[in-house]
Short mmCIF file of C-alpha atoms in Angstrom, two decimals:
data_model
loop_
_atom_site.label_atom_id
_atom_site.label_comp_id
_atom_site.label_asym_id
_atom_site.label_seq_id
_atom_site.Cartn_x
_atom_site.Cartn_y
_atom_site.Cartn_z
CA MET K 1 265.94 -61.81 146.43
CA THR K 2 264.94 -65.04 144.80
CA HIS K 3 263.04 -64.72 141.41
CA GLN K 4 261.82 -67.11 138.84
CA THR K 5 263.83 -67.62 135.60
CA SER K 6 262.23 -69.30 132.58
CA PRO K 7 264.30 -72.09 130.90
CA ARG K 8 265.97 -70.78 127.67
CA ASN K 9 264.02 -71.92 124.61
CA PRO K 10 266.28 -74.07 122.44
CA ALA K 11 264.21 -73.48 119.49
CA HIS K 12 265.16 -69.72 119.42
CA ALA K 13 268.76 -70.11 120.43
CA PRO K 14 271.55 -68.51 118.44
CA GLY K 15 273.24 -70.91 116.08
CA THR K 16 270.19 -73.20 115.63
CA ASN K 17 269.83 -72.27 111.87
CA ALA K 18 273.39 -71.97 110.79
CA ALA K 19 272.91 -71.58 107.07
CA SER K 20 276.15 -71.33 105.08
CA ASP K 21 276.94 -69.85 101.67
CA ALA K 22 280.07 -71.92 101.33
CA GLY K 23 279.35 -74.95 99.26
CA PRO K 24 276.51 -77.41 99.45
CA ALA K 25 274.76 -78.00 102.62
CA PRO K 26 276.17 -80.97 104.72
CA ALA K 27 273.93 -84.20 104.96
CA ALA K 28 271.13 -84.09 107.47
CA ALA K 29 271.95 -85.53 110.83
CA THR K 30 270.67 -89.04 111.28
CA PRO K 31 270.96 -91.73 113.97
CA ARG K 32 272.99 -93.68 111.49
CA ASP K 33 275.91 -91.45 112.07
CA PHE K 34 276.35 -93.01 115.48
CA SER K 35 277.26 -96.59 115.95
CA PHE K 36 278.79 -99.39 118.25
CA ALA K 37 280.63 -102.31 116.98
CA ILE K 38 281.53 -105.13 119.42
CA GLY K 39 285.17 -106.51 119.25
CA SER K 40 286.45 -109.22 121.53
CA ARG K 41 284.28 -110.99 124.09
CA LEU K 42 285.34 -112.01 127.64
CA THR K 43 285.35 -115.60 128.65
CA GLY K 44 285.51 -116.70 132.26
CA PRO K 45 288.06 -118.82 133.96
CA ASP K 46 285.80 -121.73 133.37
CA GLY K 47 285.76 -120.96 129.60
CA GLN K 48 282.16 -119.84 129.56
CA PRO K 49 281.08 -116.47 128.00
CA ARG K 50 280.81 -113.32 130.23
CA PRO K 51 279.02 -110.14 129.46
CA GLY K 52 282.22 -108.13 129.19
CA ARG K 53 283.37 -107.20 125.79
CA THR K 54 285.54 -104.71 123.81
CA GLY K 55 284.07 -102.46 121.19
CA THR K 56 284.18 -99.18 119.17
CA ILE K 57 281.75 -96.35 119.57
CA THR K 58 281.72 -94.10 116.51
CA THR K 59 280.70 -90.48 116.89
CA PRO K 60 280.76 -87.47 114.60
CA HIS K 61 283.91 -86.32 116.43
CA GLY K 62 285.71 -89.50 116.66
CA THR K 63 285.75 -93.03 117.97
CA ILE K 64 285.99 -94.48 121.50
CA GLN K 65 287.73 -97.82 122.04
CA THR K 66 285.75 -99.58 124.91
CA PRO K 67 286.03 -100.30 127.81
CA ALA K 68 287.02 -96.63 128.37
CA PHE K 69 287.20 -94.35 131.32
CA ILE K 70 285.53 -90.85 130.51
CA PRO K 71 287.12 -88.10 132.74
CA VAL K 72 284.57 -85.50 133.95
CA ALA K 73 284.86 -81.92 132.72
CA THR K 74 281.87 -80.54 134.93
CA GLN K 75 282.05 -76.96 133.65
CA ALA K 76 283.72 -77.51 130.47
CA ALA K 77 286.97 -78.05 132.13
CA VAL K 78 288.58 -81.01 133.82
CA LYS K 79 289.35 -79.43 137.32
CA ALA K 80 292.97 -77.78 137.18
CA VAL K 81 293.83 -79.68 133.91
CA LEU K 82 294.02 -78.28 130.46
CA PRO K 83 292.10 -80.15 127.59
CA GLU K 84 295.39 -80.60 125.71
CA ALA K 85 296.82 -82.32 128.80
CA MET K 86 293.88 -84.64 129.04
CA ALA K 87 294.39 -85.62 125.29
CA GLU K 88 298.13 -86.15 125.94
CA LEU K 89 297.37 -88.52 128.98
CA GLY K 90 295.08 -90.71 126.73
CA ALA K 91 291.60 -89.59 127.48
CA GLN K 92 289.36 -90.59 124.47
CA ALA K 93 286.34 -88.28 125.51
CA LEU K 94 285.15 -85.92 128.39
CA LEU K 95 281.90 -85.58 130.11
CA ALA K 96 280.34 -82.28 131.11
CA ASN K 97 277.46 -81.38 133.29
CA ALA K 98 274.35 -80.03 131.56
CA TYR K 99 272.96 -78.36 134.84
CA HIS K 100 276.10 -76.50 135.57
CA LEU K 101 276.70 -75.26 131.83
CA TYR K 102 272.85 -74.22 131.69
CA LEU K 103 273.35 -72.04 134.67
CA GLN K 104 276.85 -70.59 133.68
CA PRO K 105 277.67 -69.54 131.01
CA GLY K 106 274.46 -70.79 129.44
CA ALA K 107 273.59 -73.47 126.81
CA ASP K 108 272.89 -70.81 124.22
CA LEU K 109 276.43 -69.32 124.27
CA LEU K 110 277.99 -72.78 123.91
CA ASP K 111 275.66 -73.43 120.89
CA GLU K 112 276.80 -69.95 119.50
CA ALA K 113 280.40 -71.00 120.05
CA GLY K 114 280.01 -74.09 118.01
CA GLY K 115 279.32 -76.61 120.85
CA LEU K 116 281.10 -77.91 123.92
CA GLY K 117 284.13 -79.31 122.19
CA GLN K 118 284.74 -76.10 120.04
CA PHE K 119 284.21 -74.04 123.15
CA MET K 120 286.76 -75.77 125.35
CA ASN K 121 289.27 -76.75 122.54
CA TRP K 122 288.70 -80.39 122.93
CA HIS K 123 288.62 -82.20 119.57
CA GLY K 124 287.45 -85.70 120.60
CA PRO K 125 284.05 -87.09 121.50
CA THR K 126 281.92 -85.51 124.51
CA PHE K 127 279.31 -86.51 126.70
CA THR K 128 276.70 -84.46 128.77
CA ASP K 129 274.59 -85.67 131.55
CA SER K 130 271.04 -84.74 131.85
CA GLY K 131 270.86 -82.95 135.16
CA GLY K 132 269.23 -86.03 136.90
CA PHE K 133 271.92 -86.38 139.31
CA GLN K 134 271.58 -82.68 140.47
CA VAL K 135 267.94 -83.32 140.99
CA MET K 136 268.89 -85.88 143.70
CA SER K 137 271.71 -83.99 144.97
CA LEU K 138 269.79 -80.76 145.41
CA GLY K 139 266.82 -82.38 146.60
CA SER K 140 268.21 -84.60 149.33
CA GLY K 141 271.96 -83.20 149.72
CA PHE K 142 273.53 -86.62 148.97
CA LYS K 143 276.67 -86.49 146.71
CA LYS K 144 277.35 -90.16 145.99
CA VAL K 145 275.55 -92.94 144.24
CA ILE K 146 277.46 -95.93 145.68
CA ASP K 147 276.46 -96.69 149.27
CA MET K 148 274.20 -93.71 149.27
CA ALA K 149 271.98 -95.04 152.14
CA GLY K 150 271.26 -91.56 153.68
CA PRO K 151 270.27 -90.67 157.14
CA LYS K 152 267.23 -91.70 158.97
CA ALA K 153 264.41 -89.37 158.39
CA PRO K 154 263.48 -87.00 161.21
CA SER K 155 260.62 -87.85 163.45
CA GLY K 156 257.34 -87.44 161.72
CA GLN K 157 258.91 -87.28 158.20
CA GLY K 158 258.86 -90.32 155.71
CA ALA K 159 262.20 -91.73 154.55
CA ASP K 160 261.17 -90.51 150.99
CA ASP K 161 261.58 -86.94 152.26
CA ALA K 162 264.86 -87.32 153.98
CA VAL K 163 267.46 -84.74 153.53
CA ALA K 164 271.14 -84.98 154.49
CA PRO K 165 272.21 -83.42 157.72
CA GLY K 166 272.93 -79.79 157.37
CA LYS K 167 271.29 -79.59 153.90
CA GLU K 168 268.39 -77.61 152.47
CA ARG K 169 266.01 -79.20 149.77
CA LEU K 170 266.83 -77.21 146.71
CA ALA K 171 264.71 -79.42 144.31
CA ASN K 172 261.12 -80.51 144.08
CA VAL K 173 259.91 -83.15 141.69
CA ASP K 174 256.43 -83.32 140.04
CA GLU K 175 254.89 -85.33 137.20
CA ASP K 176 256.01 -82.83 134.47
CA GLY K 177 259.58 -82.11 135.80
CA VAL K 178 261.59 -80.30 138.51
CA TRP K 179 261.71 -77.02 140.17
CA PHE K 180 265.18 -76.35 141.63
CA LYS K 181 267.00 -73.37 143.11
CA SER K 182 270.38 -72.39 141.56
CA HIS K 183 273.12 -73.19 143.92
CA LEU K 184 274.88 -69.96 142.64
CA ASN K 185 272.31 -67.33 143.48
CA GLY K 186 269.04 -68.95 144.75
CA ASP K 187 267.02 -68.26 141.45
CA GLN K 188 264.52 -70.73 140.74
CA HIS K 189 264.57 -72.77 137.39
CA ARG K 190 262.45 -75.44 135.76
CA PHE K 191 263.72 -78.64 134.15
CA THR K 192 261.47 -80.91 132.16
CA PRO K 193 262.53 -83.71 129.89
CA GLU K 194 262.16 -81.41 126.89
CA VAL K 195 264.15 -78.60 128.57
CA SER K 196 266.97 -80.97 129.47
CA VAL K 197 267.25 -82.47 125.97
CA GLY K 198 266.98 -78.89 124.52
CA ILE K 199 269.93 -77.83 126.61
CA GLN K 200 271.98 -80.77 125.78
CA HIS K 201 271.24 -80.26 122.09
CA GLN K 202 272.52 -76.67 122.42
CA LEU K 203 275.62 -78.00 124.25
CA GLY K 204 276.34 -80.21 121.30
CA ALA K 205 277.69 -83.27 122.98
CA ASP K 206 278.23 -86.45 120.97
CA ILE K 207 276.40 -88.45 123.60
CA MET K 208 273.57 -87.09 125.87
CA PHE K 209 271.43 -88.73 128.64
CA ALA K 210 267.69 -88.78 129.01
CA PHE K 211 266.39 -86.82 132.00
CA ASP K 212 265.59 -89.14 134.92
CA GLU K 213 264.81 -89.11 138.67
CA LEU K 214 267.75 -90.47 140.75
CA THR K 215 266.47 -91.91 144.07
CA THR K 216 268.52 -92.80 147.13
CA LEU K 217 268.84 -96.18 148.90
CA HIS K 218 266.75 -94.62 151.64
CA ASN K 219 263.59 -94.20 149.57
CA SER K 220 260.87 -96.79 150.11
CA ARG K 221 260.07 -99.57 147.57
CA GLY K 222 256.71 -97.74 146.76
CA TYR K 223 258.48 -94.49 145.96
CA GLN K 224 261.16 -96.30 143.88
CA GLU K 225 258.24 -97.88 141.75
CA GLU K 226 256.63 -94.36 141.48
CA ALA K 227 259.96 -92.73 140.34
CA LEU K 228 260.64 -95.61 138.04
CA GLU K 229 257.38 -95.09 136.29
CA ARG K 230 257.90 -91.30 136.11
CA THR K 231 261.31 -91.79 134.66
CA ARG K 232 259.89 -94.14 132.00
CA ARG K 233 257.45 -91.42 130.88
CA TRP K 234 260.16 -88.89 130.92
CA ALA K 235 262.41 -91.11 128.75
CA GLN K 236 259.77 -91.32 125.98
CA ARG K 237 259.33 -87.56 126.21
CA CYS K 238 263.25 -87.15 125.96
CA LEU K 239 263.20 -89.55 122.90
CA ASP K 240 260.35 -87.60 121.10
CA GLU K 241 262.09 -84.25 121.72
CA HIS K 242 265.34 -85.55 120.63
CA ALA K 243 263.83 -86.55 117.39
CA ARG K 244 262.20 -83.25 116.82
CA LEU K 245 265.44 -81.27 117.58
CA THR K 246 267.54 -83.56 115.40
CA GLY K 247 265.26 -82.62 112.48
CA GLU K 248 265.10 -78.95 113.41
CA ARG K 249 268.99 -78.86 113.71
CA ALA K 250 269.57 -81.04 110.77
CA ALA K 251 272.75 -79.21 109.81
CA LYS K 252 274.37 -79.88 113.00
CA PRO K 253 276.27 -83.29 113.69
CA TYR K 254 274.09 -86.03 115.04
CA GLN K 255 273.95 -86.24 118.74
CA ALA K 256 273.25 -89.79 120.30
CA LEU K 257 270.69 -90.00 123.27
CA PHE K 258 271.16 -92.63 125.92
CA GLY K 259 268.26 -93.76 128.14
CA VAL K 260 269.04 -94.09 131.73
CA ILE K 261 268.25 -97.19 133.73
CA GLN K 262 267.02 -96.70 137.39
CA GLY K 263 265.47 -99.15 139.89
CA ALA K 264 267.92 -98.98 142.71
CA GLN K 265 268.77 -102.48 143.95
CA TYR K 266 265.53 -104.29 143.01
CA GLU K 267 266.01 -106.94 140.35
CA ASP K 268 262.40 -106.76 138.98
CA LEU K 269 262.57 -102.90 138.71
CA ARG K 270 265.90 -102.84 136.93
CA ARG K 271 264.97 -105.58 134.52
CA GLN K 272 261.59 -103.85 134.03
CA ALA K 273 263.34 -100.51 133.16
CA CYS K 274 265.74 -102.13 130.75
CA GLY K 275 262.87 -103.79 128.90
CA ASP K 276 260.76 -100.59 128.78
CA LEU K 277 263.62 -98.38 127.62
CA ALA K 278 264.81 -100.93 125.03
CA ALA K 279 261.40 -101.15 123.53
CA MET K 280 260.87 -97.33 123.13
CA ARG K 281 260.79 -95.84 119.61
CA THR K 282 260.12 -92.60 117.97
CA MET K 283 260.30 -91.38 114.51
CA PHE K 284 263.32 -89.53 112.99
CA SER K 285 261.92 -88.22 109.69
CA SER K 286 261.15 -91.54 108.03
CA LEU K 287 263.37 -93.64 110.36
CA GLU K 288 261.92 -95.38 113.46
CA HIS K 289 264.55 -95.35 116.07
CA GLY K 290 265.18 -95.80 119.88
CA PHE K 291 267.91 -94.94 122.18
CA ASP K 292 271.40 -95.05 120.90
CA GLY K 293 272.62 -96.56 124.11
CA TYR K 294 271.94 -96.80 127.84
CA GLY K 295 273.22 -95.36 130.95
CA ILE K 296 273.10 -97.53 134.14
CA GLY K 297 272.36 -95.07 136.98
CA GLY K 298 270.92 -94.93 140.36
CA ALA K 299 271.94 -95.50 143.91
CA LEU K 300 273.35 -98.82 144.84
CA GLU K 301 275.46 -100.65 147.30
CA LYS K 302 279.08 -101.34 146.23
CA ALA K 303 278.80 -104.96 146.92
CA ASN K 304 275.88 -105.17 144.39
CA LEU K 305 277.45 -103.27 141.68
CA GLY K 306 278.30 -106.34 139.46
CA THR K 307 275.02 -108.04 140.04
CA ILE K 308 273.06 -104.91 138.99
CA VAL K 309 275.18 -104.37 135.87
CA GLY K 310 274.85 -107.95 134.96
CA TRP K 311 271.07 -107.72 135.15
CA CYS K 312 271.10 -104.74 132.87
CA ALA K 313 273.47 -106.45 130.39
CA GLU K 314 271.05 -109.49 130.22
CA GLU K 315 268.20 -107.38 129.39
CA LEU K 316 269.50 -104.45 127.21
CA PRO K 317 270.11 -104.78 123.41
CA GLU K 318 273.75 -106.26 123.00
CA ASP K 319 274.53 -103.89 119.98
CA LYS K 320 274.13 -100.71 122.09
CA PRO K 321 276.76 -99.35 124.41
CA ARG K 322 276.39 -99.21 128.21
CA HIS K 323 277.59 -96.44 130.32
CA LEU K 324 277.82 -96.87 134.09
CA LEU K 325 277.55 -93.56 135.80
CA GLY K 326 279.99 -92.44 138.55
CA ILE K 327 282.65 -95.06 139.24
CA SER K 328 286.51 -95.21 139.03
CA GLU K 329 287.87 -97.43 141.97
CA PRO K 330 289.96 -100.23 140.47
CA ASP K 331 287.88 -102.97 141.88
CA ASP K 332 284.64 -101.30 140.53
CA LEU K 333 286.12 -100.94 137.22
CA PHE K 334 286.95 -104.57 136.94
CA THR K 335 283.56 -105.65 138.28
CA ALA K 336 281.75 -103.37 135.91
CA VAL K 337 283.68 -104.53 132.87
CA GLU K 338 283.40 -108.16 133.83
CA ASN K 339 279.53 -107.69 133.89
CA GLY K 340 279.03 -105.74 130.66
CA ALA K 341 279.63 -102.10 131.07
CA ASP K 342 281.48 -100.40 128.19
CA THR K 343 282.12 -96.88 129.55
CA PHE K 344 282.38 -95.02 132.90
CA ASP K 345 282.80 -91.53 134.24
CA CYS K 346 283.77 -90.20 137.76
CA VAL K 347 285.00 -87.00 139.36
CA SER K 348 287.19 -88.94 142.08
CA PRO K 349 290.65 -88.73 140.38
CA THR K 350 290.67 -84.95 140.31
CA ARG K 351 288.56 -84.59 143.52
CA VAL K 352 290.98 -86.48 145.56
CA ALA K 353 294.00 -84.96 143.91
CA ARG K 354 292.88 -81.56 145.47
CA THR K 355 293.14 -83.12 148.89
CA GLY K 356 296.70 -84.32 148.13
CA ALA K 357 295.72 -87.98 147.39
CA PHE K 358 297.48 -89.79 144.69
CA TYR K 359 297.05 -93.37 143.15
CA THR K 360 299.65 -95.98 142.70
CA ALA K 361 299.71 -99.68 141.81
CA ASP K 362 300.19 -100.22 145.61
CA GLY K 363 297.15 -98.11 146.58
CA ARG K 364 296.20 -94.58 147.33
CA PHE K 365 298.41 -92.38 149.47
CA ASN K 366 298.24 -88.83 150.98
CA LEU K 367 301.00 -86.53 149.74
CA PRO K 368 300.57 -83.98 152.59
CA GLY K 369 302.06 -86.33 155.08
CA ALA K 370 305.32 -85.47 156.62
CA LYS K 371 307.16 -88.48 155.19
CA TYR K 372 307.15 -87.10 151.81
CA LYS K 373 308.89 -83.89 152.65
CA ARG K 374 312.30 -85.25 151.43
CA ASP K 375 311.10 -88.08 149.08
CA PHE K 376 312.67 -87.29 145.70
CA SER K 377 311.05 -90.09 143.80
CA PRO K 378 308.04 -89.58 141.33
CA LEU K 379 304.57 -90.11 142.52
CA GLU K 380 304.75 -93.61 141.12
CA GLU K 381 307.85 -95.34 139.81
CA GLY K 382 307.45 -96.38 136.25
CA CYS K 383 304.42 -94.09 135.59
CA ASP K 384 304.54 -92.54 132.11
CA CYS K 385 302.49 -89.55 132.91
CA TYR K 386 303.97 -85.93 132.47
CA THR K 387 303.97 -85.36 136.40
CA CYS K 388 305.98 -88.35 137.12
CA ALA K 389 308.50 -87.68 134.30
CA HIS K 390 309.26 -84.15 135.54
CA TYR K 391 308.43 -83.84 139.27
CA THR K 392 309.08 -85.39 142.60
CA ARG K 393 306.82 -86.13 145.73
CA ALA K 394 308.85 -83.54 147.67
CA TYR K 395 308.24 -80.86 145.17
CA ILE K 396 304.55 -81.42 145.11
CA HIS K 397 304.48 -81.89 148.93
CA HIS K 398 306.01 -78.47 149.08
CA LEU K 399 303.44 -77.02 146.67
CA ILE K 400 300.56 -78.39 148.93
CA LYS K 401 302.13 -76.83 151.98
CA ALA K 402 302.64 -73.56 150.28
CA LYS K 403 299.01 -73.66 148.94
CA GLU K 404 300.11 -73.50 145.53
CA MET K 405 297.46 -74.42 142.98
CA VAL K 406 299.62 -76.10 140.48
CA ALA K 407 299.83 -79.08 143.14
CA HIS K 408 296.32 -79.82 142.10
CA THR K 409 297.13 -79.87 138.35
CA LEU K 410 300.17 -82.16 138.91
CA ILE K 411 298.37 -84.80 141.08
CA SER K 412 295.23 -84.54 138.85
CA VAL K 413 297.26 -85.39 135.77
CA HIS K 414 298.79 -88.40 137.39
CA ASN K 415 295.43 -89.65 138.81
CA GLU K 416 293.68 -89.30 135.56
CA ARG K 417 296.45 -90.98 133.63
CA PHE K 418 296.47 -93.91 136.25
CA THR K 419 292.80 -94.48 135.75
CA VAL K 420 292.69 -94.12 132.07
CA ARG K 421 295.73 -96.38 131.70
CA LEU K 422 294.12 -99.04 133.91
CA VAL K 423 290.99 -99.30 131.76
CA ASP K 424 293.09 -99.39 128.78
CA ARG K 425 294.95 -102.30 130.20
CA ILE K 426 291.68 -104.02 130.98
CA ARG K 427 290.65 -103.61 127.39
CA VAL K 428 293.81 -105.12 126.11
CA SER K 429 293.51 -108.00 128.57
CA ILE K 430 290.14 -108.86 127.22
CA GLN K 431 291.58 -108.97 123.65
CA ASP K 432 294.48 -111.27 124.60
CA GLY K 433 292.70 -113.37 127.10
CA THR K 434 294.50 -112.29 130.30
CA PHE K 435 291.64 -110.37 132.04
CA TRP K 436 291.48 -112.65 135.07
CA ASP K 437 295.30 -112.68 135.59
CA LEU K 438 295.29 -108.84 135.38
CA ARG K 439 292.43 -108.39 137.75
CA ASP K 440 294.18 -110.61 140.41
CA GLU K 441 297.46 -108.93 139.98
CA VAL K 442 295.98 -105.31 140.05
CA LEU K 443 293.51 -105.81 142.94
CA GLY K 444 295.79 -108.03 145.01
CA ARG K 445 298.53 -105.30 144.97
CA TYR K 446 296.24 -102.17 145.02
CA TYR K 447 294.24 -103.46 148.16
CA ALA K 448 297.04 -105.29 149.89
CA PRO K 449 297.31 -104.35 153.62
CA LYS K 450 299.75 -101.36 154.13
CA ALA K 451 302.55 -101.66 156.50
#
């Protein structure tokens, strides 16, 4: 039986007034505890400056050298991989999902445990998303943001109401927020900008995202405009609530809040969103401050990725980091960096690993194939990951056929290392001036026709 559940009130959560008798109280949290410093800048083959750059994001739990790939730990865990293994393979930060952690085990529990990092034994910086993607996913049934064109609407139904085939609408948006049904048990919950920010404050991530409405490519221009204006109003409410909670939880480490840029594939809407969010301010005690960085979100066609990121880079403050939500393919990474994105997250490295797919410099391959049964080479020759140092394709092929779960772990470790290492190489190539050569070498080999 479905019943309505009220959102947890962050103001009355355990751990929000953590007074201590041991020594003087720590300095109050302030936006000055988070920063971004630009390092090297990318120049084009013609010698002209490009938006790409390297930089350093400084958080209370450590620094992130950018560009950087941020692996996804949806439910406070990277699927099938220990946090210690993620640190060993070079991950600088992890991103968790506020919606999922709100439902289970509850944001109040993570707050009581000392925050996301402490709870999962991860000692570096952490990100949490706002739940905006789940609004779209639960509402329309679409699971991707790139090429998320969607199906045609049924007869008599507008495109703005379209739902993916075989899916039920589990979320409904109104001016104040979103009602959604839990995918776990059907309970009804309410997310508003204030609830989302409150949950993320309890989760304790170093970088949070403002609550937004993610549209699909199938939505009409009129609805895109309506949703963008709603996201703008929600963004200001998120910023105001963030300032209030920062003051209320002053003994906690400062948590940065990123605004999220929507606008689908419309240049005027993307530029308008950037300008609106860049101009937003609120008061943190006596300090007037805006967003600490920006997430570039929303549905887009793969071919327009670089163009859209470029529009945003031209409009957003240069001294704030830009996070591109949901990419990890090699061509997308090069395109995003070239056009000014600093960090990225994606579930693909572990998601495809669970189907037996693994990445190499020569492309992506499927390990369940019979040709790997007696292949005693590593997943990738020359790879420095734990899996390639200790196991063969034949062994992992056997694990897949035997349905042993450790197969997912071994391939996931390799795929995450492949992606993290590639972005590390991109960062170094900007510093030493070899970006274009590296791009041509990597993409030419990865996407070369297979025999």
